[in-house]
CSV table of C-alpha atoms and ligand atoms in Angstrom, one decimal:
chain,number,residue,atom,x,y,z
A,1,UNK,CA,92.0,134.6,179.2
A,2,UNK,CA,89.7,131.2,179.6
A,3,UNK,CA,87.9,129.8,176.6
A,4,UNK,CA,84.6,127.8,178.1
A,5,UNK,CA,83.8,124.8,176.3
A,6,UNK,CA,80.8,122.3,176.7
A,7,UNK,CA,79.0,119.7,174.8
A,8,UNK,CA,75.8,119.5,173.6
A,9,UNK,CA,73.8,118.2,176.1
A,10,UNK,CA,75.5,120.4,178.8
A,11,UNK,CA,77.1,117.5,180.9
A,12,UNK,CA,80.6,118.2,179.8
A,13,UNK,CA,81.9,121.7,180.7
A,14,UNK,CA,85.8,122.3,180.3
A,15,UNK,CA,87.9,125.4,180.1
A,16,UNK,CA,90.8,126.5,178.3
A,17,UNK,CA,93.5,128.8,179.8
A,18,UNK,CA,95.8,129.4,177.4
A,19,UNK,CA,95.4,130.9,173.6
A,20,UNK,CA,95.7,128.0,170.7
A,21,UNK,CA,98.6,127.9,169.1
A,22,UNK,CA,97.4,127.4,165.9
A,23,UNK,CA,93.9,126.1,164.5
A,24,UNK,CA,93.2,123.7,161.8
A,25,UNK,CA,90.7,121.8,159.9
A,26,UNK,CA,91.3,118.8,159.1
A,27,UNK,CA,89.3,117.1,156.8
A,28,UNK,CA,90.0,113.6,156.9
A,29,UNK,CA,88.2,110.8,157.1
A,30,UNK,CA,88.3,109.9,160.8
A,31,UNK,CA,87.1,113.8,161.6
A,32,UNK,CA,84.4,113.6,158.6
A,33,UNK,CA,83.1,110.3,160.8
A,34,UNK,CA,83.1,111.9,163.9
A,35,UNK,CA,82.1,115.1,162.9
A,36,UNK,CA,78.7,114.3,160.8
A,37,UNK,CA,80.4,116.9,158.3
A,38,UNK,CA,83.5,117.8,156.3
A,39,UNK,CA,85.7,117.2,159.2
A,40,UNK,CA,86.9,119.4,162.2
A,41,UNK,CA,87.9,122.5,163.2
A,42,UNK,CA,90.7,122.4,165.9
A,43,UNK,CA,92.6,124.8,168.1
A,44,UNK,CA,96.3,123.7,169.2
A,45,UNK,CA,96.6,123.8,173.0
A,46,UNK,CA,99.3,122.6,175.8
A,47,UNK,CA,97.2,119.6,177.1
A,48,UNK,CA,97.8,121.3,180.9
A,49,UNK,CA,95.4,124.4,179.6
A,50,UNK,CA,92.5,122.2,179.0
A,51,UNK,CA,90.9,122.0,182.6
A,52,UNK,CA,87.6,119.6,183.0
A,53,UNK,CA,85.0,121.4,184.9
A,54,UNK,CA,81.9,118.9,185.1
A,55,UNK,CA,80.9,115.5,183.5
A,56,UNK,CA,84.3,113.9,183.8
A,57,UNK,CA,82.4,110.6,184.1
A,58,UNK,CA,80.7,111.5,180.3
A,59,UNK,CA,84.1,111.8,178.7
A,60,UNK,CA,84.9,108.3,176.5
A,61,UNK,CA,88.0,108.3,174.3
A,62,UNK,CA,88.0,106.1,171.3
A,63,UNK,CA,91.4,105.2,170.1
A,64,UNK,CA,91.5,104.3,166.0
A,65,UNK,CA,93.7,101.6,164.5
A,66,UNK,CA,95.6,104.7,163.1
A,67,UNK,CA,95.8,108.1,164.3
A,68,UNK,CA,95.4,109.9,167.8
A,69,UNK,CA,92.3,109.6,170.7
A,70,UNK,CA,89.1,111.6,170.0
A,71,UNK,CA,87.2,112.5,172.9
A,72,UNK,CA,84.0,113.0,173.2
A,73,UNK,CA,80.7,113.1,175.4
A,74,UNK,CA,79.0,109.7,175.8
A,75,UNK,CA,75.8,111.4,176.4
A,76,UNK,CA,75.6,113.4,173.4
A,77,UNK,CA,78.3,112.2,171.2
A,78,UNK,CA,79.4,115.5,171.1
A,79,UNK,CA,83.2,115.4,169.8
A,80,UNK,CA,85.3,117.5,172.1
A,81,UNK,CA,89.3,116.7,172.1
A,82,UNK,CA,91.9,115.2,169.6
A,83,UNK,CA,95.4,114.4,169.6
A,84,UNK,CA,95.3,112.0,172.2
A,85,UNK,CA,93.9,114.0,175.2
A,86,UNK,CA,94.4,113.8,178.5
A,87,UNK,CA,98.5,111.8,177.7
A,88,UNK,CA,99.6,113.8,175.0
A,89,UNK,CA,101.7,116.8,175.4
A,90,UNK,CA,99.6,118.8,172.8
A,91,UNK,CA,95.7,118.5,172.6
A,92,UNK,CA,93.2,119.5,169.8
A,93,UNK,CA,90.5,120.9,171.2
A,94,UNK,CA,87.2,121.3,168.8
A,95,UNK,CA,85.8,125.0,168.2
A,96,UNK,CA,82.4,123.8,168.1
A,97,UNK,CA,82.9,123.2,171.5
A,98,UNK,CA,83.5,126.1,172.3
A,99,UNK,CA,80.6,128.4,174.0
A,100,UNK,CA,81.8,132.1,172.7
A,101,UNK,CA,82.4,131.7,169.2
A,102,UNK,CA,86.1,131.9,168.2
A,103,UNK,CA,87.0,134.9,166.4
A,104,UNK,CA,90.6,134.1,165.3
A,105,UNK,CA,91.4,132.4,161.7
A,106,UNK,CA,92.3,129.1,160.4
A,107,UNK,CA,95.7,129.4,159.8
A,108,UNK,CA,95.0,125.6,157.8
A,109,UNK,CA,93.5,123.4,156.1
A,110,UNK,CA,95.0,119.6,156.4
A,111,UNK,CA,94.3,116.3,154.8
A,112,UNK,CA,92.7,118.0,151.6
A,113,UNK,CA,93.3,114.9,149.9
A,114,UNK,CA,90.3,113.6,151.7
A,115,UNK,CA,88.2,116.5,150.7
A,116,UNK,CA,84.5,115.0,149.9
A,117,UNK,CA,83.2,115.6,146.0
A,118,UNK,CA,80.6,117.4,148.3
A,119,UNK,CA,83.3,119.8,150.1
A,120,UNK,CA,84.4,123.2,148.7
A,121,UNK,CA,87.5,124.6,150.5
A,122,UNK,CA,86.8,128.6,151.1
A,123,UNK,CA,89.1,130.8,149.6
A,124,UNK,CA,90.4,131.7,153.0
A,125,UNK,CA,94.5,132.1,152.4
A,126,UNK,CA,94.8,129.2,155.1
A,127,UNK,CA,98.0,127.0,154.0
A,128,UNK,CA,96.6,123.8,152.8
A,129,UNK,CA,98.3,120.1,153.4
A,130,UNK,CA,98.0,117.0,151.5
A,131,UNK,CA,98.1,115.4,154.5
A,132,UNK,CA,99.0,116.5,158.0
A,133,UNK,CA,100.5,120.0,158.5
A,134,UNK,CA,103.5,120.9,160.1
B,201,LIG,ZN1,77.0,115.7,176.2
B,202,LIG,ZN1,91.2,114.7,160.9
């Protein structure tokens, strides 16, 4: 199975090989700044799955005071990886990357301390966190 992923403005394309291990939103307040929403949805992958095709030279990562890498394109701005992509062992990779749209569930929601007066979680049986999952 690949997953194709690609930014908004096309320069970025990446592929995934392997299924996610789990997928999360997170809706903190780093992903509600990156996102232009109520944060990101995320799919859990082995760093080694995530394969750049083009636009290597578009990806920037920004590293916060606290908290992991987010990659995105500098083109577009398109957010495209967390959890400290391409060093860490594990990577988030965003489904609104992602070209097909992802037909599995989110198995949770995290940092719902940070939900915005102007979020409503869904009724979705997804495990929620306080703060990070586990
Ligand atoms: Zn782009
Ligand atoms: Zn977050």
């Amino acid at each position: 199975m690949t997953m194709r992923g690609t930014c908004l403005c096309g320069g970025v394309r990446f592929e995934v090989t392997q299924p996610f291990e789990r997928v999360a939103a997170c809706h903190c307040e780093s992903c509600k700044k990156l996102s232009g929403g109520g944060g990101t949805v995320s799919g859990r992958v082995r760093t080694e799955a995530i394969r750049l095709v083009a636009g290597a030279d578009l990806v920037k990562s920004f590293q916060p005071e606290e908290g992991s890498a987010k990659t995105f394109c500098s083109e577009c701005g398109s957010n495209l990886f967390g959890a400290g992509w391409p060093a860490s062992e594990y990577t988030s990779v965003r489904l609104s990357a992602l070209e097909e749209p992802y037909e599995g569930r989110i198995e949770s929601h995290t940092f719902v301390r940070s939900l915005a007066p102007w979020e409503t979680l869904p009724d979705d049986g997804a495990e929620r966190f306080e703060i990070r999952g586990s």
